[in-house]
XYZ file of C-alpha atoms in Angstrom:
269
model
C 13.245 3.017 -6.715
C 16.758 2.251 -5.511
C 15.147 1.523 -2.161
C 12.842 -0.941 -3.911
C 15.840 -2.748 -5.367
C 17.492 -2.892 -1.936
C 14.406 -4.116 -0.048
C 13.419 -6.646 -2.696
C 16.943 -8.096 -2.829
C 17.144 -8.260 0.966
C 13.804 -10.050 1.213
C 14.780 -12.511 -1.538
C 18.054 -13.188 0.274
C 16.134 -13.827 3.474
C 13.902 -16.377 1.766
C 16.911 -18.121 0.211
C 18.425 -18.499 3.681
C 15.283 -20.057 5.140
C 15.638 -23.721 6.000
C 13.788 -26.300 3.961
C 11.120 -27.034 6.569
C 10.094 -23.375 6.684
C 9.748 -23.397 2.901
C 7.408 -26.396 3.181
C 5.163 -24.362 5.479
C 5.021 -21.342 3.184
C 3.222 -20.808 -0.103
C 5.692 -20.072 -2.892
C 3.197 -17.794 -4.636
C 2.863 -15.645 -1.513
C 6.653 -15.356 -1.290
C 6.729 -14.251 -4.941
C 4.025 -11.673 -4.247
C 5.956 -10.358 -1.248
C 9.186 -9.954 -3.217
C 7.859 -8.605 -6.505
C 4.591 -6.878 -5.636
C 4.361 -5.904 -1.976
C 7.816 -4.326 -1.804
C 7.090 -2.354 -4.986
C 3.712 -1.196 -3.629
C 5.368 -0.229 -0.368
C 7.663 2.166 -2.225
C 5.252 3.533 -4.857
C 2.046 3.691 -2.802
C 3.249 4.307 0.744
C 6.716 5.860 0.797
C 6.263 8.197 -2.184
C 2.733 9.299 -1.117
C 4.101 9.926 2.376
C 6.687 12.293 0.888
C 3.865 13.997 -1.042
C 1.825 14.434 2.162
C 4.782 16.027 3.964
C 5.747 18.361 1.088
C 2.180 19.469 0.354
C 1.461 19.964 4.052
C 4.402 22.359 4.248
C 2.974 24.311 1.292
C -0.458 24.487 2.953
C 1.050 25.666 6.249
C 3.086 28.400 4.542
C 0.073 29.659 2.558
C -2.146 29.665 5.656
C 0.498 31.522 7.669
C 0.600 34.159 4.946
C -3.182 34.452 5.038
C -3.106 34.782 8.841
C -0.978 37.888 8.477
C -3.504 39.411 6.055
C -6.792 38.259 7.641
C -6.295 36.335 10.904
C -9.938 35.658 11.833
C -11.132 34.428 8.451
C -7.995 32.348 7.918
C -8.237 30.638 11.308
C -11.902 29.880 10.647
C -11.105 28.376 7.243
C -8.206 26.412 8.721
C -10.418 24.919 11.434
C -13.107 23.966 8.919
C -10.602 22.312 6.571
C -8.928 20.456 9.465
C -12.287 19.103 10.597
C -12.987 18.098 6.996
C -9.739 16.135 6.664
C -10.255 14.407 10.022
C -13.836 13.589 9.034
C -12.808 11.915 5.776
C -9.979 10.090 7.537
C -12.335 8.605 10.124
C -14.939 7.561 7.546
C -12.639 5.911 5.015
C -9.850 4.621 7.282
C -11.096 1.104 8.055
C -12.992 0.634 4.791
C -9.990 1.514 2.628
C -7.644 -0.683 4.688
C -10.029 -3.656 4.388
C -10.326 -3.148 0.630
C -6.545 -3.154 0.354
C -6.234 -6.364 2.382
C -8.785 -8.201 0.208
C -7.098 -6.950 -2.982
C -3.704 -8.120 -1.720
C -5.001 -11.583 -0.811
C -6.652 -12.062 -4.203
C -3.519 -10.890 -6.009
C -1.594 -13.605 -4.173
C -4.218 -16.176 -5.191
C -3.886 -15.023 -8.808
C -0.151 -15.744 -8.753
C -0.741 -19.071 -7.023
C -3.333 -20.128 -9.614
C -1.075 -19.210 -12.549
C 1.915 -21.077 -11.066
C -0.115 -24.188 -10.331
C -1.706 -24.156 -13.778
C 1.535 -23.788 -15.711
C 3.454 -26.281 -13.566
C 0.717 -28.884 -14.018
C -0.147 -28.133 -17.624
C 0.220 -31.829 -18.593
C -2.450 -32.921 -16.126
C -4.678 -30.010 -17.123
C -4.484 -31.072 -20.772
C -5.129 -34.716 -19.928
C -8.091 -33.921 -17.690
C -9.419 -31.237 -20.036
C -9.745 -28.823 -17.092
C -8.490 -25.625 -18.740
C -11.842 -23.921 -18.238
C -11.842 -24.669 -14.501
C -8.465 -23.017 -13.896
C -9.302 -20.115 -16.205
C -12.556 -19.402 -14.361
C -10.746 -19.644 -11.046
C -8.182 -17.104 -12.223
C -10.897 -14.788 -13.571
C -12.686 -14.885 -10.227
C -9.611 -13.699 -8.304
C -8.810 -11.181 -11.036
C -12.306 -9.685 -10.963
C -12.240 -9.262 -7.180
C -8.802 -7.628 -7.338
C -9.794 -5.349 -10.233
C -13.109 -4.334 -8.643
C -11.480 -3.407 -5.348
C -8.697 -1.481 -7.089
C -11.098 0.473 -9.307
C -13.423 1.126 -6.359
C -10.629 2.663 -4.310
C -9.615 4.850 -7.267
C -13.137 6.212 -7.516
C -13.423 6.558 -3.758
C -10.214 8.577 -3.587
C -11.766 11.186 -5.917
C -14.766 11.817 -3.676
C -12.944 13.942 -1.046
C -11.514 16.054 -3.861
C -14.900 17.198 -5.157
C -16.290 17.813 -1.679
C -13.192 19.765 -0.610
C -13.245 21.947 -3.722
C -16.951 22.637 -3.255
C -16.489 23.645 0.403
C -13.473 25.887 -0.335
C -15.364 27.703 -3.120
C -18.390 28.028 -0.838
C -16.227 29.533 1.938
C -14.741 32.006 -0.522
C -18.238 33.094 -1.589
C -19.303 33.438 2.059
C -16.291 35.638 2.832
C -17.097 37.814 -0.187
C -20.718 38.214 0.925
C -19.636 39.102 4.484
C -17.370 41.834 3.164
C -20.062 43.048 0.780
C -22.861 43.409 3.358
C -20.708 44.640 6.271
C -18.724 47.287 4.437
C -19.666 50.675 3.027
C -16.785 50.546 0.592
C -16.581 47.056 -0.871
C -13.950 48.089 -3.430
C -11.243 48.380 -0.761
C -11.633 44.687 0.078
C -11.166 43.518 -3.516
C -7.346 43.112 -3.132
C -7.916 40.990 -0.009
C -10.502 38.836 -1.776
C -8.185 38.480 -4.751
C -5.444 37.330 -2.411
C -7.800 34.736 -0.898
C -8.799 33.605 -4.387
C -5.155 33.115 -5.406
C -4.465 31.229 -2.177
C -7.510 29.034 -2.846
C -6.262 28.189 -6.337
C -2.953 27.082 -4.782
C -4.466 25.261 -1.802
C -7.021 23.122 -3.637
C -4.451 21.019 -5.584
C -2.440 20.567 -2.381
C -5.462 19.346 -0.425
C -6.375 17.007 -3.262
C -2.865 15.519 -3.358
C -2.836 15.113 0.426
C -6.203 13.334 0.524
C -5.346 11.141 -2.464
C -1.963 10.205 -0.993
C -3.518 9.361 2.376
C -6.064 7.111 0.632
C -3.265 5.314 -1.226
C -1.322 4.811 1.986
C -4.306 3.284 3.788
C -5.209 1.061 0.834
C -1.703 -0.428 0.743
C -1.063 -0.766 4.484
C -1.437 -4.538 4.001
C 1.745 -4.493 1.891
C 3.524 -2.532 4.605
C 2.401 -5.043 7.242
C 3.623 -7.993 5.173
C 7.062 -6.540 4.431
C 7.490 -5.334 8.006
C 6.545 -8.719 9.466
C 8.892 -10.537 7.097
C 11.837 -8.358 8.040
C 11.325 -8.531 11.806
C 11.362 -12.341 11.833
C 14.139 -13.872 13.879
C 17.146 -13.703 11.588
C 18.938 -16.425 13.504
C 16.147 -18.809 12.596
C 16.745 -18.456 8.866
C 20.408 -17.644 8.550
C 23.017 -20.284 8.011
C 26.674 -19.924 7.272
C 27.459 -22.045 4.255
C 31.179 -21.511 4.716
C 31.085 -23.342 8.047
C 29.650 -26.571 6.643
C 31.953 -29.465 7.388
C 33.589 -30.975 4.362
C 32.795 -34.649 3.814
C 35.851 -36.752 2.988
C 35.510 -40.297 1.649
C 37.618 -42.644 -0.427
C 35.906 -45.817 -1.520
C 32.337 -45.795 -0.297
C 29.716 -44.056 1.821
C 27.882 -46.000 4.513
C 24.507 -44.684 5.729
C 23.796 -46.094 9.187
C 20.803 -45.392 11.475
C 19.445 -42.739 9.116
C 15.966 -41.362 9.803
C 13.925 -38.413 8.615
C 11.008 -36.456 10.016
C 9.726 -32.879 10.156
C 7.143 -30.957 12.156
C 6.890 -33.813 14.690
C 5.564 -36.194 12.028
C 6.205 -39.931 11.941
C 9.884 -40.733 11.518
C 10.928 -42.528 8.355
C 13.866 -44.919 8.712
């Protein structure tokens, strides 16, 4: 969260240093969303889940290595099946989750924009009796954002149930193989118990990995926004206030041949 404070402050500083014309071309609500929301989501839903993926992956690797020592063939088979499973879910949900995240991000920005416009123009809204119009507009963006967010939460639980079902099924299959191919099934009970204990430890790790990966994909739009904002040409937006020439005058100021224009529009004299 210290990183959030640093990134958010840096991005706010960057916007403050933008020249006026660039501010005219940007939506203030989107800038607010970038500073307050996207940076926060980058930390909580991309950086932290990425740490979870790395830490849980190390746990899975260590457990599987231990199982390889005990039962190499069965462990390698289980490892291959689980790897295929993770890749399968990644391929299926990758684009869909990313698109859901992009739509949710855009509607969140429109929510902020609608609130700002409504409150800044509250006099005109009261005069025109248009409160219902702005409220319905806000509800529309809010419903889209809420539906996409809830959908991704439910979708992230689907791999968990399927993974748990497959792991339990594999454990049953291994037990049946030992039972039908061995004259003395009792001697394999310690091995099966070891597999059962490993399964109990692996299932939460796989669930955290899949859930974290879903969160990362859903919030890649926030990562793209923050990344693009920070790689903009700094020289374009930076100005050194200390180097501004001091204006000295005594009695009066004369404005001569003054004109104004921006973005190649008609000059005003």
